[in-house]
Short mmCIF file of C-alpha atoms and ligand atoms in Angstrom, two decimals:
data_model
loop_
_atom_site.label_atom_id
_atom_site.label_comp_id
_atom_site.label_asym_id
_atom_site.label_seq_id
_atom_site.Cartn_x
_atom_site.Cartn_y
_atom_site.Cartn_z
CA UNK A 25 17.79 17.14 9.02
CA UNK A 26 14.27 18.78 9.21
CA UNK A 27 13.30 18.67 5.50
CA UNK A 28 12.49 16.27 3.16
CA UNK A 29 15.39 15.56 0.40
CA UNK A 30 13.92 15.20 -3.16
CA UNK A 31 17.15 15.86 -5.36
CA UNK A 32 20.54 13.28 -5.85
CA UNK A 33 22.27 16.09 -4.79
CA UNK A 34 20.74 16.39 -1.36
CA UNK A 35 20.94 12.66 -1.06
CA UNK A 36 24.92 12.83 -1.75
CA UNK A 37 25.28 15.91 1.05
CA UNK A 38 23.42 13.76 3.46
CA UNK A 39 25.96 11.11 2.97
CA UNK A 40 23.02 8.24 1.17
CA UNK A 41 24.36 7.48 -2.07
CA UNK A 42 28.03 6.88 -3.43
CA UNK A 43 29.87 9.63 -5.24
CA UNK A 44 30.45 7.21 -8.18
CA UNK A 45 26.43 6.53 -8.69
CA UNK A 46 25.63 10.06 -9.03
CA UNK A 47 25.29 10.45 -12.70
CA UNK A 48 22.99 7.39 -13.54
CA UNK A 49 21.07 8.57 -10.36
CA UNK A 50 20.43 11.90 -11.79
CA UNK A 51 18.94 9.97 -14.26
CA UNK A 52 17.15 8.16 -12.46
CA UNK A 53 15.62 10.86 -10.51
CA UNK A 54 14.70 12.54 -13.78
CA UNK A 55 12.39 9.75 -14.45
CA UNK A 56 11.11 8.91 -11.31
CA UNK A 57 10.20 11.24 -8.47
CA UNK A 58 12.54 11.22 -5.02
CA UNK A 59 11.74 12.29 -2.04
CA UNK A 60 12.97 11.05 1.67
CA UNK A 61 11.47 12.47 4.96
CA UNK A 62 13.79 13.42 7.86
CA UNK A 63 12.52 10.40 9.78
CA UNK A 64 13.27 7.70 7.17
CA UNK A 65 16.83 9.57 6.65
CA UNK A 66 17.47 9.76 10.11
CA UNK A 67 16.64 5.54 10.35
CA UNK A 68 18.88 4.44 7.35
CA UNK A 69 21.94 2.89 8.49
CA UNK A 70 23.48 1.68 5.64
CA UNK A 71 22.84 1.30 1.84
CA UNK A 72 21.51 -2.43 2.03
CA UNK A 73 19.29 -1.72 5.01
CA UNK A 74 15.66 -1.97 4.62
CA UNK A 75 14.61 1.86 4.98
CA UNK A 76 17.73 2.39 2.59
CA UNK A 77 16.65 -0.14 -0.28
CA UNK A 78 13.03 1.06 -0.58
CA UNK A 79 13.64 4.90 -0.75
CA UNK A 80 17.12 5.37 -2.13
CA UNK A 81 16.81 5.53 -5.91
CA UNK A 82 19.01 2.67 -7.34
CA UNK A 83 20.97 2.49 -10.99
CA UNK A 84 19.10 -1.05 -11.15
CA UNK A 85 15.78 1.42 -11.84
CA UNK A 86 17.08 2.01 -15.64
CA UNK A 87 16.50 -1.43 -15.89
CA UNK A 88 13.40 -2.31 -17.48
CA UNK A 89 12.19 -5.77 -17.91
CA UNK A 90 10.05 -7.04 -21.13
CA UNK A 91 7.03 -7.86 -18.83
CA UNK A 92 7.06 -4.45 -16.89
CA UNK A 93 4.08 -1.91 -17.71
CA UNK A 94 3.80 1.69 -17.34
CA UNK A 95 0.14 0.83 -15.68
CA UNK A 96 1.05 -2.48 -13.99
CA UNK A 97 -2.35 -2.69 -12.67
CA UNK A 98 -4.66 -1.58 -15.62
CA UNK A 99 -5.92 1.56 -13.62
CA UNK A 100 -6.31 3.01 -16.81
CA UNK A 101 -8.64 0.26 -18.40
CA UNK A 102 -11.22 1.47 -15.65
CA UNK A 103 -10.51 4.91 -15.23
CA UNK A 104 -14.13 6.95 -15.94
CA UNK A 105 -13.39 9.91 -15.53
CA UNK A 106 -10.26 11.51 -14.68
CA UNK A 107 -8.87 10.33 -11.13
CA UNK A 108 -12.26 7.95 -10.95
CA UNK A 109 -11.17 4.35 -11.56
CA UNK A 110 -14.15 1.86 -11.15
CA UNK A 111 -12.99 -1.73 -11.01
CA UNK A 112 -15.62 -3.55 -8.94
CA UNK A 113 -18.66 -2.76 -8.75
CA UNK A 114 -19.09 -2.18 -5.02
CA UNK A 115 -15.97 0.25 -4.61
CA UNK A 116 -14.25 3.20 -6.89
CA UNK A 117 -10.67 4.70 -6.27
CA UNK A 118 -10.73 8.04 -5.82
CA UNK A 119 -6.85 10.13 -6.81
CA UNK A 120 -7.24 13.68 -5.66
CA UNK A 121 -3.66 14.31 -6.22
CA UNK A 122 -0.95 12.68 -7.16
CA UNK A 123 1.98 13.73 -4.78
CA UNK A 124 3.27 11.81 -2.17
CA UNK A 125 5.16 12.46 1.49
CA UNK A 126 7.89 9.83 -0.06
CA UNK A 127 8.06 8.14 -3.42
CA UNK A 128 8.92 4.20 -2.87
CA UNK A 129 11.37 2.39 -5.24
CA UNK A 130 8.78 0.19 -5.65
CA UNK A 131 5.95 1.94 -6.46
CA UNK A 132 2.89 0.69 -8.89
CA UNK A 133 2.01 4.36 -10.09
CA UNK A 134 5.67 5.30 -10.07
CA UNK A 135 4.48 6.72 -13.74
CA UNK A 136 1.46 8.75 -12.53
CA UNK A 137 2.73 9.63 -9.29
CA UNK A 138 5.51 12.82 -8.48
CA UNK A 139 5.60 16.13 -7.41
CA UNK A 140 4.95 17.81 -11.40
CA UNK A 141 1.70 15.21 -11.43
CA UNK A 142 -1.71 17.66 -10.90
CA UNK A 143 -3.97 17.45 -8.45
CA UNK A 144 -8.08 17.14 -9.38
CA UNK A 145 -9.51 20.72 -10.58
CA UNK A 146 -12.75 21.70 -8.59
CA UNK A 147 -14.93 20.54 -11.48
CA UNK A 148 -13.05 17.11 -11.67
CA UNK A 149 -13.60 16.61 -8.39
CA UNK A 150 -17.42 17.56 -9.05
CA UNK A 151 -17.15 15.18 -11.62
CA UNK A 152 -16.57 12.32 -9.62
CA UNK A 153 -19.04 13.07 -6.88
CA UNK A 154 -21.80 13.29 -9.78
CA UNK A 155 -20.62 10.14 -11.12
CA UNK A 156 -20.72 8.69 -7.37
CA UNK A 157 -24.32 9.67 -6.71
CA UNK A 158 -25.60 8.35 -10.08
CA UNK A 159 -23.99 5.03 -9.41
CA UNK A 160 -25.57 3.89 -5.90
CA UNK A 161 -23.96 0.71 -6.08
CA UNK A 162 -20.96 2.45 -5.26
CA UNK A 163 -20.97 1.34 -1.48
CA UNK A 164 -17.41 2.00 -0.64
CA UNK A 165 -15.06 5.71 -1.99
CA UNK A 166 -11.13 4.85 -1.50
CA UNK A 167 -9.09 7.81 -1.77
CA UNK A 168 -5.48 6.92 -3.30
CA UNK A 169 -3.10 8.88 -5.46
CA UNK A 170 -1.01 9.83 -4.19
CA UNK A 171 -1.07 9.86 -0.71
CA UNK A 172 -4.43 11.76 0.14
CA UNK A 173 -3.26 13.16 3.83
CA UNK A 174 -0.36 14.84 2.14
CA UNK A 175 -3.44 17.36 1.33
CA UNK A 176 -3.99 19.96 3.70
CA UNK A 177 -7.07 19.01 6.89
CA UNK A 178 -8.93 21.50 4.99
CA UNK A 179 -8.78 20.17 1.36
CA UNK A 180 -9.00 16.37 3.16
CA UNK A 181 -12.36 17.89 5.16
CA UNK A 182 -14.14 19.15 1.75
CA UNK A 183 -13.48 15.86 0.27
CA UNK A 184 -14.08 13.60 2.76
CA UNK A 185 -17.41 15.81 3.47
CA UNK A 186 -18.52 15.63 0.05
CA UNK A 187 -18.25 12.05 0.06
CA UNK A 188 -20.33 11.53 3.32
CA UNK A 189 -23.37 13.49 1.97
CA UNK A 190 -23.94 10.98 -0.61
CA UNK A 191 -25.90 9.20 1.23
CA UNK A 192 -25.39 5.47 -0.63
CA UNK A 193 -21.77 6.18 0.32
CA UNK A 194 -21.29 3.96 3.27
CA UNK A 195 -17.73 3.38 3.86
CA UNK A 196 -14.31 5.91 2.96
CA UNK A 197 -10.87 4.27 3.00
CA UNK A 198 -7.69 6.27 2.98
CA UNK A 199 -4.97 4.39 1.86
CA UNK A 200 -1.69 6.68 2.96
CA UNK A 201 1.93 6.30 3.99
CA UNK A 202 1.97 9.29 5.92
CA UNK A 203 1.50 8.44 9.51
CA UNK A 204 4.34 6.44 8.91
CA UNK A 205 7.06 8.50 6.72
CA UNK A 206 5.86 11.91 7.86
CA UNK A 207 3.66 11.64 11.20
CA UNK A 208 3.75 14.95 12.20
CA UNK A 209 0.97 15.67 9.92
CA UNK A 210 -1.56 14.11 11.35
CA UNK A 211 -2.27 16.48 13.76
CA UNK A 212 -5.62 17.31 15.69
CA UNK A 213 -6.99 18.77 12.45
CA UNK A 214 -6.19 16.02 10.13
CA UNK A 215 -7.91 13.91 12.59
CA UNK A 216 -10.59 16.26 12.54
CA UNK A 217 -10.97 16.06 9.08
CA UNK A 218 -11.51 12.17 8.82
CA UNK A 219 -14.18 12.47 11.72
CA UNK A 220 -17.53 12.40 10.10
CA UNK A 221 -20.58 10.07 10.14
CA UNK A 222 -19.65 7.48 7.45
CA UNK A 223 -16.98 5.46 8.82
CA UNK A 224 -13.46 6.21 7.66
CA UNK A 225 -11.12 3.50 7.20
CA UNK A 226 -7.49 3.88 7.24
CA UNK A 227 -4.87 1.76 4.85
CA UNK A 228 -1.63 1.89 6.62
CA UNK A 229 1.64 1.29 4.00
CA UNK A 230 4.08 -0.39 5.78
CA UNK A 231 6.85 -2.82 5.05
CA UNK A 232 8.90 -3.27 7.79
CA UNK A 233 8.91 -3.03 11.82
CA UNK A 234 11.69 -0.67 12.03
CA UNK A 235 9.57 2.00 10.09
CA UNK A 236 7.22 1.88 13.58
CA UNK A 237 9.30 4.24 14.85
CA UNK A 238 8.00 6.20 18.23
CA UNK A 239 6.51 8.91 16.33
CA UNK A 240 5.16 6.83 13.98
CA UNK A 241 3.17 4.67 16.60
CA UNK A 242 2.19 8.04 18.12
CA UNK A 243 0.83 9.05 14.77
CA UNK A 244 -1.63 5.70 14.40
CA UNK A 245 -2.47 6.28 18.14
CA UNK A 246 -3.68 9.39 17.46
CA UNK A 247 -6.12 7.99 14.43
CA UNK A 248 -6.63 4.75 16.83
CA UNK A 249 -7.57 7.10 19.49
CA UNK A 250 -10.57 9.51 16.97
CA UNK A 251 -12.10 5.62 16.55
CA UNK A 252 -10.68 5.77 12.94
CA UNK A 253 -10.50 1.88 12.29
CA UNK A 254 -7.32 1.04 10.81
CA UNK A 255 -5.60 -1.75 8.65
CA UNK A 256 -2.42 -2.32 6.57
CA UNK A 257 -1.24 -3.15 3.49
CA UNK A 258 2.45 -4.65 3.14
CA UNK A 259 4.33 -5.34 -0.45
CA UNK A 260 6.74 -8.12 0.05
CA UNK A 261 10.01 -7.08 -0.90
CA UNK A 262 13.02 -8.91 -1.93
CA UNK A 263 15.86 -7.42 0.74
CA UNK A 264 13.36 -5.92 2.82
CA UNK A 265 10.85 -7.77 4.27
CA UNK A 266 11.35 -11.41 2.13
CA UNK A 267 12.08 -12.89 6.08
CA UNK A 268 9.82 -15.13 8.39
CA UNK A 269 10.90 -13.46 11.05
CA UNK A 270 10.66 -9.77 9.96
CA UNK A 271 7.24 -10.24 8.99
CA UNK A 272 6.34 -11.84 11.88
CA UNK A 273 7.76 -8.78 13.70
CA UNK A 274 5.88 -6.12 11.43
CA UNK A 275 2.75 -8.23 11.88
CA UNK A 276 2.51 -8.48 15.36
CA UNK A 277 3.76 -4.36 16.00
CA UNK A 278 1.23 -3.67 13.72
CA UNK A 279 -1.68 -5.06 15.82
CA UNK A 280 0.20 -3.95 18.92
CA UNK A 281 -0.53 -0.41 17.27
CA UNK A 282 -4.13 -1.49 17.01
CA UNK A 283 -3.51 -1.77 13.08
CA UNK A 284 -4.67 -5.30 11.10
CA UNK A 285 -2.46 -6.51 9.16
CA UNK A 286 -4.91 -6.40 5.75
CA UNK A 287 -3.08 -7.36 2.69
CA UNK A 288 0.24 -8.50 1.78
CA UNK A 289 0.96 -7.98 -1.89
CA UNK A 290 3.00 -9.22 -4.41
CA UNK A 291 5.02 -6.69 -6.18
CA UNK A 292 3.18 -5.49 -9.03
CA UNK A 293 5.40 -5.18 -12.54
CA UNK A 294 6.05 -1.72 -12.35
CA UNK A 295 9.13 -0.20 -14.82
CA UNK A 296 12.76 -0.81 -13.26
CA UNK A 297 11.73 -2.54 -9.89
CA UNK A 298 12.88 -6.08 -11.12
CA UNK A 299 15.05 -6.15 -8.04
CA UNK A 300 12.31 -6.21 -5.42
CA UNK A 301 10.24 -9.40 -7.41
CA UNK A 302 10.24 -12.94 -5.99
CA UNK A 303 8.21 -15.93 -7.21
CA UNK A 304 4.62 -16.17 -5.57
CA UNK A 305 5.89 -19.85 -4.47
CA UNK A 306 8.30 -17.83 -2.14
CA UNK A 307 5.27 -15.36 -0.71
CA UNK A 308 3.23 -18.80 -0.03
CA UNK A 309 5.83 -20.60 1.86
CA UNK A 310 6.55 -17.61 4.16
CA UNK A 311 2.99 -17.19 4.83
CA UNK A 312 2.86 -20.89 5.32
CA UNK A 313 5.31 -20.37 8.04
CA UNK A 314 4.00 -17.75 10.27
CA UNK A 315 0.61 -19.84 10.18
CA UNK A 316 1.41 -21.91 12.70
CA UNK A 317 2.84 -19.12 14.71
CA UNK A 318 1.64 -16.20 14.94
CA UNK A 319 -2.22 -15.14 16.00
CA UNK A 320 -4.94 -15.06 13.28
CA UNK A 321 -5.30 -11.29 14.22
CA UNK A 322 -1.66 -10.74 12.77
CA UNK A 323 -2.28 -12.59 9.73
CA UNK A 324 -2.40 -10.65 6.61
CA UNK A 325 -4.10 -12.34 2.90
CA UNK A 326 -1.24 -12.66 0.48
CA UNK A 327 -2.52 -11.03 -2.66
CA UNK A 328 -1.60 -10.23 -6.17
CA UNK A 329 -3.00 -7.19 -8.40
CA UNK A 330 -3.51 -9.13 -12.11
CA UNK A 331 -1.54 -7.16 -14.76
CA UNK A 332 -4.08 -5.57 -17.19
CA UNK A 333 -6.69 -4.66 -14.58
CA UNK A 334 -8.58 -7.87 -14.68
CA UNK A 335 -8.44 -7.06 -10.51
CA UNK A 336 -6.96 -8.53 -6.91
CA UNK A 337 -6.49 -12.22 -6.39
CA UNK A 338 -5.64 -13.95 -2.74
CA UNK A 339 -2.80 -16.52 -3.89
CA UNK A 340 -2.58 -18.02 -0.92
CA UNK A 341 -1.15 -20.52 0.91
CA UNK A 342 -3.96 -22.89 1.05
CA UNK A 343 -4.22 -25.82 3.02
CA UNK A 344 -7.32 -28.16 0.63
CA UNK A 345 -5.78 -31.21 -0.59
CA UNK A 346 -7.19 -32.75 -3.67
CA UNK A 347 -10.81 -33.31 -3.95
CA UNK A 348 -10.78 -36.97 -4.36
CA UNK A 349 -8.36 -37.08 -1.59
CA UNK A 350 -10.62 -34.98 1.42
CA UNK A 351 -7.69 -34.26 3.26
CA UNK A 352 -6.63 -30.83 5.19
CA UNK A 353 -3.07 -29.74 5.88
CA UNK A 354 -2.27 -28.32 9.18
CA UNK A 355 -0.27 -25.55 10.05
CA UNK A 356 2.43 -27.86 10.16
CA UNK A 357 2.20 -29.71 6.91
CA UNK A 358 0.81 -32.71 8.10
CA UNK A 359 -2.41 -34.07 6.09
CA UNK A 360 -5.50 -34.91 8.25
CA UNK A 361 -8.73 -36.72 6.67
CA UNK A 362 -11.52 -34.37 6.69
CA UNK A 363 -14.87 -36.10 5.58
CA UNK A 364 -16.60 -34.68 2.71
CA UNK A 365 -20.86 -33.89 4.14
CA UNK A 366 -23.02 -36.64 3.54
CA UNK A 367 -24.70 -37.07 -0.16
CA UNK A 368 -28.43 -35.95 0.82
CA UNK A 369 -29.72 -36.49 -3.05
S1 SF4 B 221 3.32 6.14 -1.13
FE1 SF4 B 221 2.19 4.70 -2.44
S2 SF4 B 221 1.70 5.86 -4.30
FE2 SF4 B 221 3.30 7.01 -3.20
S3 SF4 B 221 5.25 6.27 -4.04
FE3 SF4 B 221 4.84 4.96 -2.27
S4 SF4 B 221 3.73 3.18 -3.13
FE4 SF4 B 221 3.64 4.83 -4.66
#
């Protein structure tokens, strides 16, 4: 297989989804985009693997549940201008297009996000830089979307060189999927591209340790390798990844590929993806587990996006006892006094 599949159709001649699913699938896919690379079709070994359960499109996705939003997030409430969405006041999101290499069962812009979505016009893009310049508390520009390498090194390079001649600019993150689904692309001039003076950080998607596959590792070598610093953000995913041992394995590859393990998020409550929530309580004890285990460097904060856009939230574990009580837990859940400072009024 040497091309992505982005139809039912093509997923049924490769031999990925069941004869007897086809029509609800079709409908499915004419809500929300499909597309599988070669490598993540070549890795899928069965339905209820987890390469299989976050790409394959599902009849469970016509489910929608009464707490489910179009705009789980509330990128909308803060969107300025179009593609511009300032939340914080420190940072804006930047969506030059709206494609992606892959589109994940999962996804939290699986309404905005799909090969028909359109990319930023010239003068949009102009827009934002504008709004950018006249806003120089804007200290950090994330480009999102979509998955921003899917654009050519050239389109990436005028963007990414716009951005770093605004000079209260200081920081660019990329948050992509695509050294991981499609790594060919980022070749010498995608790495190119990202090499400029303000530093470029990279947000690595990735949800599972058998997505590291060899060319997938050579891919974040290669950004590694420019000095591109690079972290990760993982969604925890019932079936995939809900495991203290998977994540422990993800965790550690990651850092072993010179990536941080960033974020972990909760699933946000994006239309028909019911089947990949668990409770937070479930998220904390897992974390809670690999505390005692695994290095700090490997440790990822477990966070939650607020539906509404009222913004991102660490939700633990945490390890305070009560106040009155001044006690500490330990990796291990045992409590251990820890003495409030002296009262110096
Ligand atoms: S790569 Fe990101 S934006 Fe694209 S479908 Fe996956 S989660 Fe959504």
């Amino acid at each position: 297989m040497t091309k992505t599949i982005r139809s039912i159709a093509g997923l049924a001649r490769a031999g990925l989804v069941r004869p007897e699913e086809r029509s609800k699938l079709d409908t499915v896919a004419s809500r929300y985009a499909v597309a599988v690379t070669p490598i993540l079709a070549a890795a899928i070994e069965h339905a209820s693997d987890p390469i299989a359960l976050q790409f394959l499109p599902s009849p469970d996705e016509l489910i929608t549940t009464p707490e489910e939003r179009a705009d789980p997030i509330g990128d909308s409430v803060h969107e300025k201008l179009p593609g511009l969405i300032h939340r914080y006041p420190d940072r804006v999101l930047l969506k030059p297009i709206h494609a992606c290499a892959v589109y994940c069962r999962f996804c939290f812009r699986r309404e905005t996000v799909g090969p028909g979505a359109r990319a930023l016009r010239k003068v949009e893009l102009e827009n934002a830089y504008d709004y950018i310049r006249a806003h120089p508390e804007i200290w950090e520009v994330i480009l999102t979307g979509g998955d921003p390498l899917l654009m050519s090194p050239a389109r990436l390079a005028e963007i990414v060189g716009a951005l770093d001649s605004i000079s209260s600019v200081r920081t660019i993150r990329i948050h992509t999927r695509v050294p991981i689904v499609d790594p060919d692309r980022v070749d010498d001039a995608m790495v190119q591209a990202l090499r400029v003076k303000t530093p470029v950080w990279i947000a690595v998607h990735t949800n599972h340790a058998r997505e590291l596959t060899a060319p997938a590792r050579a891919s974040l070598a290669r950004l590694a390798d420019a000095g591109l610093p690079l972290v990760s953000q993982t969604v925890l995913l019932r079936g995939v990844n809900d495991d203290a041992d998977v994540l422990e394995e993800l965790f550690r590859s990651l850092v072993e590929c010179r990536v941080k393990p960033y974020y972990m998020h909760n699933p946000d409550l994006a239309p028909g993806t019911s089947r990949f929530r668990l409770p937070i309580a479930r998220g904390r004890s897992l974390l809670r587990s690999l505390r005692g285990r695994l290095s700090g460097l490997a440790q990822p904060t477990y966070v939650l996006d607020l539906p509404g856009g009222h913004g991102k939230v660490p939700v633990g574990p945490d390890y305070v006892g009560p106040a009155a009580e001044g006690t500490i837990e330990d990796p291990w859940g045992r409590s251990h006094a820890y003495p409030p400072p002296p009262d110096r009024d």
